[in-house]
Coordinates of C-alpha atoms and ligand atoms in Angstrom, one line a residue:
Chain A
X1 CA 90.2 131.1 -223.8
X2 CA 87.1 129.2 -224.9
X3 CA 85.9 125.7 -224.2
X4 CA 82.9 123.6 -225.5
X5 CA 82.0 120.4 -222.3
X6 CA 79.8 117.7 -224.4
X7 CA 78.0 120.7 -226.1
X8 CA 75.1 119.2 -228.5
X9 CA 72.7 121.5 -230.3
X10 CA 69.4 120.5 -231.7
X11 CA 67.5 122.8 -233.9
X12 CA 63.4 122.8 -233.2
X13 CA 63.1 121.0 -236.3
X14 CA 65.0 118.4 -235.2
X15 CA 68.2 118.2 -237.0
X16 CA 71.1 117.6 -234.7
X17 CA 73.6 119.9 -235.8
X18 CA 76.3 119.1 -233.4
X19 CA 76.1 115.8 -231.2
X20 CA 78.2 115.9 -227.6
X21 CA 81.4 118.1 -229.2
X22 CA 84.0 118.8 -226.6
X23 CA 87.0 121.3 -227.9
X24 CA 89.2 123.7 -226.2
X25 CA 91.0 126.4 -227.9
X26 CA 93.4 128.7 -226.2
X27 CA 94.1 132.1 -226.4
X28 CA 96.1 133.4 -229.2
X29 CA 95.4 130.4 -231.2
X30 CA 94.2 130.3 -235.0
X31 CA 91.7 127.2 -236.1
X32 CA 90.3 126.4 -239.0
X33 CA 86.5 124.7 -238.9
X34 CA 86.6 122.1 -241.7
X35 CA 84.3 119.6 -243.6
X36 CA 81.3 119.1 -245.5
X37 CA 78.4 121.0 -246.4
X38 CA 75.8 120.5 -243.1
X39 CA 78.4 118.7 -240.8
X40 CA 77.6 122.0 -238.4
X41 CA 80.0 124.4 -238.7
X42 CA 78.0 127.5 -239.1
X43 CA 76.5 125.9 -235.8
X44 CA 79.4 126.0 -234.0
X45 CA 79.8 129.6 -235.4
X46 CA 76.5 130.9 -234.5
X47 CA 77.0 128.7 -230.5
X48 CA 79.9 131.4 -229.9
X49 CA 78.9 134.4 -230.5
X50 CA 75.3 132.8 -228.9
X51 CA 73.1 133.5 -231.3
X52 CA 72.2 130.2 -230.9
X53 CA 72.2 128.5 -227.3
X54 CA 73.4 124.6 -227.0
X55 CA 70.8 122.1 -226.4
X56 CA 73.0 120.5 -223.8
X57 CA 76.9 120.9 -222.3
X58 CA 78.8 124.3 -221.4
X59 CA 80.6 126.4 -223.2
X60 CA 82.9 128.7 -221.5
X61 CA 84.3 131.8 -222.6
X62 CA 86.4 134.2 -220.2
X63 CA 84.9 132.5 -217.4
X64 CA 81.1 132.9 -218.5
X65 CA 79.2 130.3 -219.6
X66 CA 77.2 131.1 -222.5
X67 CA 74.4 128.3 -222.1
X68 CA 73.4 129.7 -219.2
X69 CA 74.1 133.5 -219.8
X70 CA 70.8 136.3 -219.8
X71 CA 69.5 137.3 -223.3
X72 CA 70.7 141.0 -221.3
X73 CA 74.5 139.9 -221.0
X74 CA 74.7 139.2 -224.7
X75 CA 75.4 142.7 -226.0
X76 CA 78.3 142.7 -223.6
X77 CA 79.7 139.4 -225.1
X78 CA 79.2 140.2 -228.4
X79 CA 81.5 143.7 -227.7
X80 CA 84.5 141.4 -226.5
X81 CA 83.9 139.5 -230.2
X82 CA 84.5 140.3 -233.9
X83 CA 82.1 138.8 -236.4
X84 CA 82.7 138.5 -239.8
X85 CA 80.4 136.8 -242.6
X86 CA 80.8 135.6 -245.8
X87 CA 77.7 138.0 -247.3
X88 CA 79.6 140.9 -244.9
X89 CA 76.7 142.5 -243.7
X90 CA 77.4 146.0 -243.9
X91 CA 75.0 149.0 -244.6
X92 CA 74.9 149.5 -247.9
X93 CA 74.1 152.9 -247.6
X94 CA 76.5 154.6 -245.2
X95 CA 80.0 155.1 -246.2
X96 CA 83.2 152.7 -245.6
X97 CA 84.3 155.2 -241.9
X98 CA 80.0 154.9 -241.4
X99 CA 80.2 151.4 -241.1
X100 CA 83.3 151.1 -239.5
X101 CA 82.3 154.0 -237.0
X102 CA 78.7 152.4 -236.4
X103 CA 80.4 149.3 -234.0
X104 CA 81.9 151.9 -231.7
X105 CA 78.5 154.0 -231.6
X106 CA 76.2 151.1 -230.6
X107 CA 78.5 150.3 -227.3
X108 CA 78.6 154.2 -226.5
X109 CA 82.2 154.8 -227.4
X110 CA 82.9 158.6 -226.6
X111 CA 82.7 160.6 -229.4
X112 CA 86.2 162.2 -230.2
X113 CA 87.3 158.4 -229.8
X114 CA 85.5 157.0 -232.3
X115 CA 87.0 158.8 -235.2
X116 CA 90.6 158.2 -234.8
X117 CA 89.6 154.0 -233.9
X118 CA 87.5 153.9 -236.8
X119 CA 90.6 155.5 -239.2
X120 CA 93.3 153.5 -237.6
X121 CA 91.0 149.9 -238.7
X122 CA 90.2 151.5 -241.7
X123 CA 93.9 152.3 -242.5
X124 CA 94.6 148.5 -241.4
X125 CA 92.8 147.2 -244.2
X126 CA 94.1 148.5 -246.5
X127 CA 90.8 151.3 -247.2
X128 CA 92.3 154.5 -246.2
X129 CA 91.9 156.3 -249.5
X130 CA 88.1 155.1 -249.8
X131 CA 87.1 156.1 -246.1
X132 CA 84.0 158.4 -247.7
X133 CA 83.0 156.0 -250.4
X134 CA 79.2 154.2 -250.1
X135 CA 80.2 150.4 -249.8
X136 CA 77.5 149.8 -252.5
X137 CA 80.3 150.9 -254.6
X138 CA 83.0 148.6 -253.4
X139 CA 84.6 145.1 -254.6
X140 CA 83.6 142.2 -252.9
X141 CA 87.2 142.2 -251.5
X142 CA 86.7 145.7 -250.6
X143 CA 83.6 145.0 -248.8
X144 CA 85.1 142.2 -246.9
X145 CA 87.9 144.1 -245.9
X146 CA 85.5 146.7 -244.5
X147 CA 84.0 143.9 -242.3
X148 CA 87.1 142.8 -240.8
X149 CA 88.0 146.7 -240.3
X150 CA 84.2 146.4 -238.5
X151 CA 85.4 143.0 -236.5
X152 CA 88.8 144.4 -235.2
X153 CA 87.8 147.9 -234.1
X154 CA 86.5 146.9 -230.5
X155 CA 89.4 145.5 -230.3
X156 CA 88.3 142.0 -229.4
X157 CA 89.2 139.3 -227.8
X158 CA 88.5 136.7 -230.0
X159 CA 87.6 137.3 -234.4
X160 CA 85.3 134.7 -235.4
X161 CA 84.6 134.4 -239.4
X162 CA 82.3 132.2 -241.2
X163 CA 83.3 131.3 -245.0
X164 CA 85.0 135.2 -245.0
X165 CA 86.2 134.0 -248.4
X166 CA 83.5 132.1 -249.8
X167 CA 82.3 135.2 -252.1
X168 CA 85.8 136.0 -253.3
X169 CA 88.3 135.2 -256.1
X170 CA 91.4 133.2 -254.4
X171 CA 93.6 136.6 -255.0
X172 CA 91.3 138.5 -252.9
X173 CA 90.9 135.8 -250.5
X174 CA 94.5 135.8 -249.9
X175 CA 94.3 139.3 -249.1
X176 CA 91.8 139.0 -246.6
X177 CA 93.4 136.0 -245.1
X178 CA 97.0 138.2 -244.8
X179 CA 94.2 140.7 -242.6
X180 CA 93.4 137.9 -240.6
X181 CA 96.8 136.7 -240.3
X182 CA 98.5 139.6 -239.0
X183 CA 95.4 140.2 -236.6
X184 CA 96.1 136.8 -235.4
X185 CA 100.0 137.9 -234.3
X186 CA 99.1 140.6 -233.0
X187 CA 97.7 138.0 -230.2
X188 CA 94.1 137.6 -231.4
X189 CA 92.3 134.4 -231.3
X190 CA 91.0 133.9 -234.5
X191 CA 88.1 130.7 -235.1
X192 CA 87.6 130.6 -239.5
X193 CA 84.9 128.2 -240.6
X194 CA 85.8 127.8 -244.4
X195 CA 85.7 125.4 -247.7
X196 CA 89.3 127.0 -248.9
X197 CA 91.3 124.1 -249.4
X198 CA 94.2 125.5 -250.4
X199 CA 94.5 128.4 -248.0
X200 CA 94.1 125.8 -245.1
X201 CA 97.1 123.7 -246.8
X202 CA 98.9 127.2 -247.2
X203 CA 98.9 128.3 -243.7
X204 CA 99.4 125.0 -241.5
X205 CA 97.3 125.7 -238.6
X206 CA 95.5 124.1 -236.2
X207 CA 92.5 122.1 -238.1
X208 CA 89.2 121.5 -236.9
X209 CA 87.2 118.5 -239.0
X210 CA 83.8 118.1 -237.9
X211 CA 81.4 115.8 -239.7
X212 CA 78.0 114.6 -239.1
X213 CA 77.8 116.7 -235.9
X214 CA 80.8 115.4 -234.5
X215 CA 84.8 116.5 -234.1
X216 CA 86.8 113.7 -236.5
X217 CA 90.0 115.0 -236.6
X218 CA 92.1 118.1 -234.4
X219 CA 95.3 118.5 -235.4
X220 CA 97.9 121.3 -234.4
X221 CA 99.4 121.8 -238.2
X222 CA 97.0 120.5 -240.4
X223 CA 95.3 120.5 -244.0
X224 CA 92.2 120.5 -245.1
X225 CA 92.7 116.7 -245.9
X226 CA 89.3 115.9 -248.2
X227 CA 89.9 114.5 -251.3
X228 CA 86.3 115.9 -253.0
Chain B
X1 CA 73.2 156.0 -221.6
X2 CA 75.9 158.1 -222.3
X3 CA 75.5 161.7 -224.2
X4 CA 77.2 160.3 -227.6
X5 CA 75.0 157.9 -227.7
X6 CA 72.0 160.6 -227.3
X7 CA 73.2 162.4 -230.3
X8 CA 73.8 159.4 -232.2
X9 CA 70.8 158.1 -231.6
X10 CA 69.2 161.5 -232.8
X11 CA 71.1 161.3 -236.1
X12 CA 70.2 157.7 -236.7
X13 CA 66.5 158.7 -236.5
X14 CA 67.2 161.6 -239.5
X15 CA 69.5 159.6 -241.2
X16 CA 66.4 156.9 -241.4
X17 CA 63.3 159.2 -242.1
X18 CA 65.5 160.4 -245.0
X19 CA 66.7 157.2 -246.2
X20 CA 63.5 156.3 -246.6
X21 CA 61.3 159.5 -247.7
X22 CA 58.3 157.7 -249.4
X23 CA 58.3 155.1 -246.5
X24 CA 58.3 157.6 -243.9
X25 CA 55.7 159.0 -245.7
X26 CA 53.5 156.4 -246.3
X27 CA 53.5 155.6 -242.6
X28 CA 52.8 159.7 -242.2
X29 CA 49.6 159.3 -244.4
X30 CA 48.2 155.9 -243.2
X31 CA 48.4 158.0 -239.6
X32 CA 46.9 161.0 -241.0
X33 CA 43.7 159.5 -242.6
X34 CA 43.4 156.9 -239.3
X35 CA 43.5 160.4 -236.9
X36 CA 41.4 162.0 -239.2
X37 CA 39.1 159.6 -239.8
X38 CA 38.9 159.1 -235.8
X39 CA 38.8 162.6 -235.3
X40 CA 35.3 163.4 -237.6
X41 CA 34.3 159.8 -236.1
X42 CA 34.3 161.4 -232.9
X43 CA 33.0 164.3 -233.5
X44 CA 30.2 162.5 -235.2
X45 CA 29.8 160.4 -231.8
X46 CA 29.9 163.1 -229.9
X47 CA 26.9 165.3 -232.0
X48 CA 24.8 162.4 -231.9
X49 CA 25.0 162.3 -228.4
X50 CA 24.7 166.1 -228.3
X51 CA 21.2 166.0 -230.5
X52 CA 20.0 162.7 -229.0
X53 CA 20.5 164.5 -225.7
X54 CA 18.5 168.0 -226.9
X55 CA 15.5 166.1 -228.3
X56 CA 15.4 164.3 -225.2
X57 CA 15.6 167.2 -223.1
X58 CA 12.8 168.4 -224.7
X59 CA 11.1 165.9 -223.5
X60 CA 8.3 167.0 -220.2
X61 CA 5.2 165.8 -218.9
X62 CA 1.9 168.3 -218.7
X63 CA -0.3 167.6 -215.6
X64 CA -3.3 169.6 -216.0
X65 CA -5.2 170.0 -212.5
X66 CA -9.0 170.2 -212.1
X67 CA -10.7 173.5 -212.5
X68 CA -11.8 173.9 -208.9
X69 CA -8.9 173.0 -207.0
X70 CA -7.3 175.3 -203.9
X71 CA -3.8 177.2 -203.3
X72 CA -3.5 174.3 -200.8
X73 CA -4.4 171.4 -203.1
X74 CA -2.1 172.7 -205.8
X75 CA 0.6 172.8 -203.1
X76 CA 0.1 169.3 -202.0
X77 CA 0.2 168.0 -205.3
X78 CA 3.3 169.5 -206.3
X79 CA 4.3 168.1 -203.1
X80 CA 3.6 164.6 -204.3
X81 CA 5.0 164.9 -207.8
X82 CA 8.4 166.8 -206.0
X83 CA 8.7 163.4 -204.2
X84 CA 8.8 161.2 -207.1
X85 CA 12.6 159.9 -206.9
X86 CA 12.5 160.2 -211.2
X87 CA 11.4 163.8 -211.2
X88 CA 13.9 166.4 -211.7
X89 CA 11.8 170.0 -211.7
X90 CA 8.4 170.7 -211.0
X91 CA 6.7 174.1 -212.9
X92 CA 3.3 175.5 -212.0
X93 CA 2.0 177.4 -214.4
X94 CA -1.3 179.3 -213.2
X95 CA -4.1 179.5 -215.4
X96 CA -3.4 183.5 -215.6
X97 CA 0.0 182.4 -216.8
X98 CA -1.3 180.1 -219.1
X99 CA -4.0 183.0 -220.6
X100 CA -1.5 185.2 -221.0
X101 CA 0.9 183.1 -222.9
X102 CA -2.6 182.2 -224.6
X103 CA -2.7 185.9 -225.4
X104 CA -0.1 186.7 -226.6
X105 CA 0.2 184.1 -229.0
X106 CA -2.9 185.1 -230.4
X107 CA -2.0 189.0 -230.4
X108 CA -4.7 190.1 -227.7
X109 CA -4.6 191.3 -224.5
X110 CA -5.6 189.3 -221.3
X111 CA -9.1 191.2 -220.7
X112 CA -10.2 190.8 -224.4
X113 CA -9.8 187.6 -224.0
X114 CA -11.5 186.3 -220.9
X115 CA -14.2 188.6 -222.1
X116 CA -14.6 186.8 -225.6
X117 CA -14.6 183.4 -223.7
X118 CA -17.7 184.8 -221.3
X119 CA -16.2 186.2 -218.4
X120 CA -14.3 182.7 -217.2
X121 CA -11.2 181.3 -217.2
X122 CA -11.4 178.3 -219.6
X123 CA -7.4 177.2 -218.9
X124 CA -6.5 174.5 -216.2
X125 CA -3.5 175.6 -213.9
X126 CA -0.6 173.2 -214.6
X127 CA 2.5 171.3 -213.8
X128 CA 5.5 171.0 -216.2
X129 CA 7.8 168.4 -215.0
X130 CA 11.3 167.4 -216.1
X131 CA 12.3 164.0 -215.3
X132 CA 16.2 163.4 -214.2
X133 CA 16.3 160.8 -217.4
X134 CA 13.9 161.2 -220.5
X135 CA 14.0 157.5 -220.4
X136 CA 11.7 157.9 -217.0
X137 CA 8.8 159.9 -218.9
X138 CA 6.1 157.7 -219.1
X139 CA 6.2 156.2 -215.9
X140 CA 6.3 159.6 -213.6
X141 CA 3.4 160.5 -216.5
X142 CA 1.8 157.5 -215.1
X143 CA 2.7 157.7 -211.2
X144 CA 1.2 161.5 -211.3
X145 CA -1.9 161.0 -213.2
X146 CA -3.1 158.6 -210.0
X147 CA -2.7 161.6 -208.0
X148 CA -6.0 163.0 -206.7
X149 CA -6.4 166.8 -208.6
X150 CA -4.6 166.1 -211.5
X151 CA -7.3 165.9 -214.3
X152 CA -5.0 165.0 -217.2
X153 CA -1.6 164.1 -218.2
X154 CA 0.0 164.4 -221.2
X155 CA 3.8 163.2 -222.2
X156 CA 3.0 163.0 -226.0
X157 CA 2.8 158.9 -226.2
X158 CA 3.3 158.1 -229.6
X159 CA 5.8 160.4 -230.2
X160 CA 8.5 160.1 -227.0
X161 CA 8.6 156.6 -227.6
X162 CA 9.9 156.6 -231.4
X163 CA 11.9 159.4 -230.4
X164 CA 13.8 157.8 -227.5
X165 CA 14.6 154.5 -229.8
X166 CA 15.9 157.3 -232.5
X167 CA 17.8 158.8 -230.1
X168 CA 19.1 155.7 -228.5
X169 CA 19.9 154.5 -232.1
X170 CA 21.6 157.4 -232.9
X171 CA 24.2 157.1 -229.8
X172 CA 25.0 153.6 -230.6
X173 CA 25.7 154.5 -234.3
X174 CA 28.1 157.0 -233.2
X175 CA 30.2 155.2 -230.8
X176 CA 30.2 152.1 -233.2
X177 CA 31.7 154.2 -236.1
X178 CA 34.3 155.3 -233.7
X179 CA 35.2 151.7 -232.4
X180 CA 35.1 150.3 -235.9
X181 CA 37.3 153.1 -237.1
X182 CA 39.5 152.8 -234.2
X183 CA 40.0 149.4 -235.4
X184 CA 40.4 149.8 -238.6
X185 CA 43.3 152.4 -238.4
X186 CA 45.0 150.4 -236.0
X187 CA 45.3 147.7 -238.5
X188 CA 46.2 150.1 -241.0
X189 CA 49.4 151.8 -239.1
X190 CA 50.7 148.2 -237.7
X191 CA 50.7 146.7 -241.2
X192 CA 52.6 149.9 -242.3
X193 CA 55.2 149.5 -239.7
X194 CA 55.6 146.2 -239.7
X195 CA 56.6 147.1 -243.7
X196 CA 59.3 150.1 -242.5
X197 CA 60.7 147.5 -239.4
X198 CA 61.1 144.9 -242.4
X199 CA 62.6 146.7 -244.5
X200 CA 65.1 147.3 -241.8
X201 CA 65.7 143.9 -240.2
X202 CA 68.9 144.1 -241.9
X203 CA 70.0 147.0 -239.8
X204 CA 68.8 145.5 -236.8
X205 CA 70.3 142.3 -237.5
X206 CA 73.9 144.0 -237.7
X207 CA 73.5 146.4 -234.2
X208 CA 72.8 143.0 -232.7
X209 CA 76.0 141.6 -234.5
X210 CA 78.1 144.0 -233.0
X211 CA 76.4 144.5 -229.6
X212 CA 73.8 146.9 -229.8
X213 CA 71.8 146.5 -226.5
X214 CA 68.0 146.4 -227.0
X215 CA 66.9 149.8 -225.9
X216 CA 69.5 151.3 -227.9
X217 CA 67.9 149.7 -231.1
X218 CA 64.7 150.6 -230.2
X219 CA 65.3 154.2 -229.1
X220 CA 65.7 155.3 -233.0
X221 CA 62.9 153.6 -234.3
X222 CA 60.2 155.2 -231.7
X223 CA 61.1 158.5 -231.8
X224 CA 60.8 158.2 -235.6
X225 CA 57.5 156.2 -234.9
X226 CA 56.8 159.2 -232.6
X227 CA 57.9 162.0 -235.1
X228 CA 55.9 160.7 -237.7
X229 CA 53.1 160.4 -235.7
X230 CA 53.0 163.6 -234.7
X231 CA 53.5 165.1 -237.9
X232 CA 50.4 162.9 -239.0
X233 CA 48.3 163.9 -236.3
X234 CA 49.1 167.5 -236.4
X235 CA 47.5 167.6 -240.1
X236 CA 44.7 165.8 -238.9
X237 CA 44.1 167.9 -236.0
X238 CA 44.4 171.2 -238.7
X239 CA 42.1 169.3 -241.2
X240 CA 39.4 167.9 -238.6
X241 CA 39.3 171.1 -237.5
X242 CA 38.9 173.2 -240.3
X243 CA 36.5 170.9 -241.5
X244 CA 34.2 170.5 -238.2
X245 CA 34.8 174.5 -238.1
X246 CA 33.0 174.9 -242.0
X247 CA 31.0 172.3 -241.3
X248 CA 28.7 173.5 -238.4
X249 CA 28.7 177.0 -240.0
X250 CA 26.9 176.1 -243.1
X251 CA 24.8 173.5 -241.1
X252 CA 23.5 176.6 -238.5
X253 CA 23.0 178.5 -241.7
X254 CA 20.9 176.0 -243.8
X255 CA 19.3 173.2 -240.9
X256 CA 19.4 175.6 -238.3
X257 CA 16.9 173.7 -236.2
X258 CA 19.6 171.0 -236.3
X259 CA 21.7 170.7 -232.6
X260 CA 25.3 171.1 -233.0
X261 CA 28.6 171.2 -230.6
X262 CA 30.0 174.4 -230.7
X263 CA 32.5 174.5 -227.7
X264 CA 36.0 175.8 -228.1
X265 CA 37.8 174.2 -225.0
X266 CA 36.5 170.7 -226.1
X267 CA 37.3 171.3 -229.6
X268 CA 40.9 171.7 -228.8
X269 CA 41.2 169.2 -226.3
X270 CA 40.0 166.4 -229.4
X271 CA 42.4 168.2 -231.4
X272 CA 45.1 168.0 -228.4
X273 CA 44.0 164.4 -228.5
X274 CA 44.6 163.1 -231.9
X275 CA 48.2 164.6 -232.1
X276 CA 48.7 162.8 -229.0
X277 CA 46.9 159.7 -230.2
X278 CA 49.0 160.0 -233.5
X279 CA 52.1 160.1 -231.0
X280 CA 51.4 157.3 -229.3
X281 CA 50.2 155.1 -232.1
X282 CA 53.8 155.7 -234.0
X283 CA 55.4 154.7 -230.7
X284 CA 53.7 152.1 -229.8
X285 CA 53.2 150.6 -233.4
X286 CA 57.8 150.9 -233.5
X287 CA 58.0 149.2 -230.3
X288 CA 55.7 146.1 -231.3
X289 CA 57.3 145.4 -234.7
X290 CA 60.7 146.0 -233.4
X291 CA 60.3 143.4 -231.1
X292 CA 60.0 140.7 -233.6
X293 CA 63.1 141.6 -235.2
X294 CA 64.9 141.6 -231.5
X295 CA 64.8 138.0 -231.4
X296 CA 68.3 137.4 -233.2
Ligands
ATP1 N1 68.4 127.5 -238.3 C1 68.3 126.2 -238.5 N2 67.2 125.5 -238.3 C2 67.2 124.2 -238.5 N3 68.2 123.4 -238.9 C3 69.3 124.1 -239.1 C4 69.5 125.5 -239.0 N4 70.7 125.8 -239.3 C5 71.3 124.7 -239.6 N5 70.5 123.6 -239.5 C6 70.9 122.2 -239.8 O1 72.0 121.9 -239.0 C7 72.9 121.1 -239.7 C8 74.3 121.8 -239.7 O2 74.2 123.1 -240.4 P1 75.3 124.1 -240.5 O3 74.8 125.3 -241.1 O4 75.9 124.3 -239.1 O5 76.3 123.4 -241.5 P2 77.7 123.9 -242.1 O6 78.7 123.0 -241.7 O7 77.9 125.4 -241.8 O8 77.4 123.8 -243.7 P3 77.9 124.6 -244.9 O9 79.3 124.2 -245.1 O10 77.1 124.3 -246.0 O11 77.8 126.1 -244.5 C9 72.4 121.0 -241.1 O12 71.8 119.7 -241.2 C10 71.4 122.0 -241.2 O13 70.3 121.6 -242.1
MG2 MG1 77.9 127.2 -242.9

């Protein structure tokens, strides 16, 4: 599915956010990015979805490999991904079905389509009765769940979430991590950079440590496993 | 690109210059006063030019020929001055012409005349010559006063040279006020759409996010860039033109010795021009600033 070859990234300022990390995760699978604040997380986020290119090594997703891939091609990856963040990054001003609707727009989704994918994501969250509300006017869980519905309505490949739970009470966050979960068996890979201790206990799977740049622990059925 | 995304790249431009009225209308004004401003800039430029141009024309240097000279002299001199590469008409005017004009200035008849003055013809026959450029006066006044039969020139020194700096002055004052104004709009309209493509980076930032290519991003942004423009200019073009319209009536009425330009096809084609200019600038401006924001 996707795999990072002795991928390093320097920012221009200098800091070396990742330093020669080499990871393979297959399709299907769910990770969890762990560890402290700055050990490059949001790096290895930001290398996937290329927002960022690696300063050295390959990273290869469905065959393509994005260190070497054409600032044109990127659109076209980032159709075959979901993004979500933790400040969700929706339009405050359009409605919950406007946002939703807004991902299939942008890739030229034909029109009659885009209605009944946008409902059937929306209804998948959990946000069917609020389809005409302004998400000004949401929760934070609400919001949230309007991102994922955003993520999962190109149906992609691979759901990629950075701290989707850092803004949220651990109720809500359990909600949104049920989302991700059931996205997940449905046979999406899903990648979750997150601080949530106890959901990565809770849910015993694969765990991703990286500190200081580097990987320091991988493990199939893990935990969080830092005592702070 | 596919007809849904057409239409919803229409919409997104509505939805956006109604999101943001006073934005959009900010952006409307700062193009406004720029075209206007250019627009009465130009026309300024372009009067200048006009007077400069009919004080030079009148412009021409006498060459008075002796008193005694033949039919065939006179020919042979205008044959010399025709020559002169700077020369761009050559006039006799007889000494009968001369008296009559004479005469009728003063109100008295040709006859009355030459008989008050003794029975002679006091007037010299002579040459009014037009140079092709005004700037050329004094030295075809010079070249023809060597020429043998030609008494006396005169080109009005003293005068044509203050004149042609004036004139010269004037031309340079126009199309500086027009460059500087230019300018100066320019900065105005990039500085306000840098401000609307800010206050949208946001948006940008989340087409990106979920693959938005490029062109589709821009697309909204300059037709809005283009609508507004052309709302802005079309004002302009309705003020400049009313304005220029009141403007050179009460100037013929009041300085009525004062040159204006009074043509209708160039007066719409300026107008033409700043709507089009307005366009362009409200294109051009939403292409630059969205670029910056591209970069994510
Ligand atoms: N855009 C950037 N420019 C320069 N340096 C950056 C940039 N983004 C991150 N860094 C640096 O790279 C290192 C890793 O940052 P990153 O954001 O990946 O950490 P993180 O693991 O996501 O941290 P957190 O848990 O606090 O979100 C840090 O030292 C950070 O200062
Ligand atoms: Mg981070």
């Amino acid at each position: 599915m996707i795999q990072l070859r002795n991928v390093s990234k320097m920012y221009p300022n200098g800091a070396k956010a990742l330093i020669d990390v080499s990871v393979r995760i297959e399709k299907g699978e769910f990770v969890f990015l762990v560890g402290p604040s700055g050990a490059g997380k949001s790096t290895f986020i930001r290398l996937i979805y290329r927002e960022e290119k690696p300063s050295r090594g390959s990273i290869i997703l469905s065959n393509k490999n994005l260190a070497r891939m054409k600032d044109r091609e990127v659109p076209l990856l980032r159709r075959k991904l979901g993004v979500i963040f933790q400040d969700f990054k929706l339009l405050q001003d359009r409605s919950v079905l406007e946002n939703v609707a807004f991902a299939l727009h942008v890739v030229g989704t034909p029109k009659r389509e885009i209605g009944i994918r946008a409902k059937k994501a929306i209804e998948l969250v959990g946000l069917a009765t609020k389809e005409k509300v302004l998400t000004a006017q949401l929760s934070g869980g609400e919001q949230q769940r309007v991102c994922v519905a955003r993520a999962i309505v190109n149906d992609p490949m691979l759901l990629i979430a950075d701290e989707p739970t850092g803004n949220l009470d651990p109720e809500t966050a359990w909600g949104i991590m049920e989302l991700l979960y059931n996205i997940n068996k449905r046979g999406t890979t899903v990648i979750m950079a997150t601080h949530a201790r106890e959901i990565v206990d809770q849910m015993q799977k694969r765990v991703i440590a990286i500190e200081a740049g580097k990987i320091s622990r991988d493990e199939a059925h893990g935990g969080y496993g830092y005592d702070v | 690109m596919t007809s849904s995304s057409a239409g919803y790249i229409l919409s997104e431009t509505l939805h956006s210059l109604r999101r943001n009225p006073m934005l959009s209308f900010a952006s409307m004004l700062t193009i406004f006063v720029s075209m206007v401003i250019l627009g009465a800039s130009f026309f300024f430029m372009v009067n200048a030019n006009y007077m400069a141009s009919t004080f030079e024309s009148q412009l021409e240097v006498s060459a008075f020929l002796n008193q005694d000279i033949t039919p065939e002299d006179i020919e042979r001199v205008r044959g010399l001055i025709t020559v002169l590469p700077e020369v761009a008409s050559v006039e006799l005017v007889t000494k009968d012409q001369a008296l009559a004009q004479f005469g009728q200035n003063m109100g008295a008849n040709q006859s009355e005349i030459i008989e008050d003055l003794g029975g002679v013809n006091p007037l010299p026959d002579k040459f009014t010559i037009k140079t092709t450029d005004p700037q050329q006066v004094i030295t075809v006044a010079q070249q023809v006063e060597t020429i043998t039969g030609v008494k006396k020139v005169r080109y009005g020194p003293g005068v044509v040279e203050p004149l042609l700096k004036f004139t010269q002055w004037l031309r340079w004052i126009g199309v500086g006020i027009v460059i500087l104004f230019t300018v100066a709009s320019l900065v105005l309209i990039s500085i306000n759409i840098k401000l609307n493509v800010f206050s949208r980076r946001r948006e940008i930032q989340i087409m990106k996010l979920v693959g938005a290519s490029d062109t589709f991003i821009r697309w909204p942004f300059l037709i809005e860039g283009m609508i507004i423009g052309m709302i802005g200019g079309i004002l302009a073009a309705l003020t400049v033109g009313y304005g220029y319209n009141w403007l050179v009536e009460y100037l013929t009425m009041t300085l009525t010795f004062l040159p204006v330009v009074h043509n209708a096809v160039f007066f719409g084609e300026v107008l033409t021009g700043l709507i089009l200019a307005g366009m362009l600038i409200g294109a051009l401006g939403s292409t630059f600033s969205v670029r910056k924001y591209l970069r994510i």
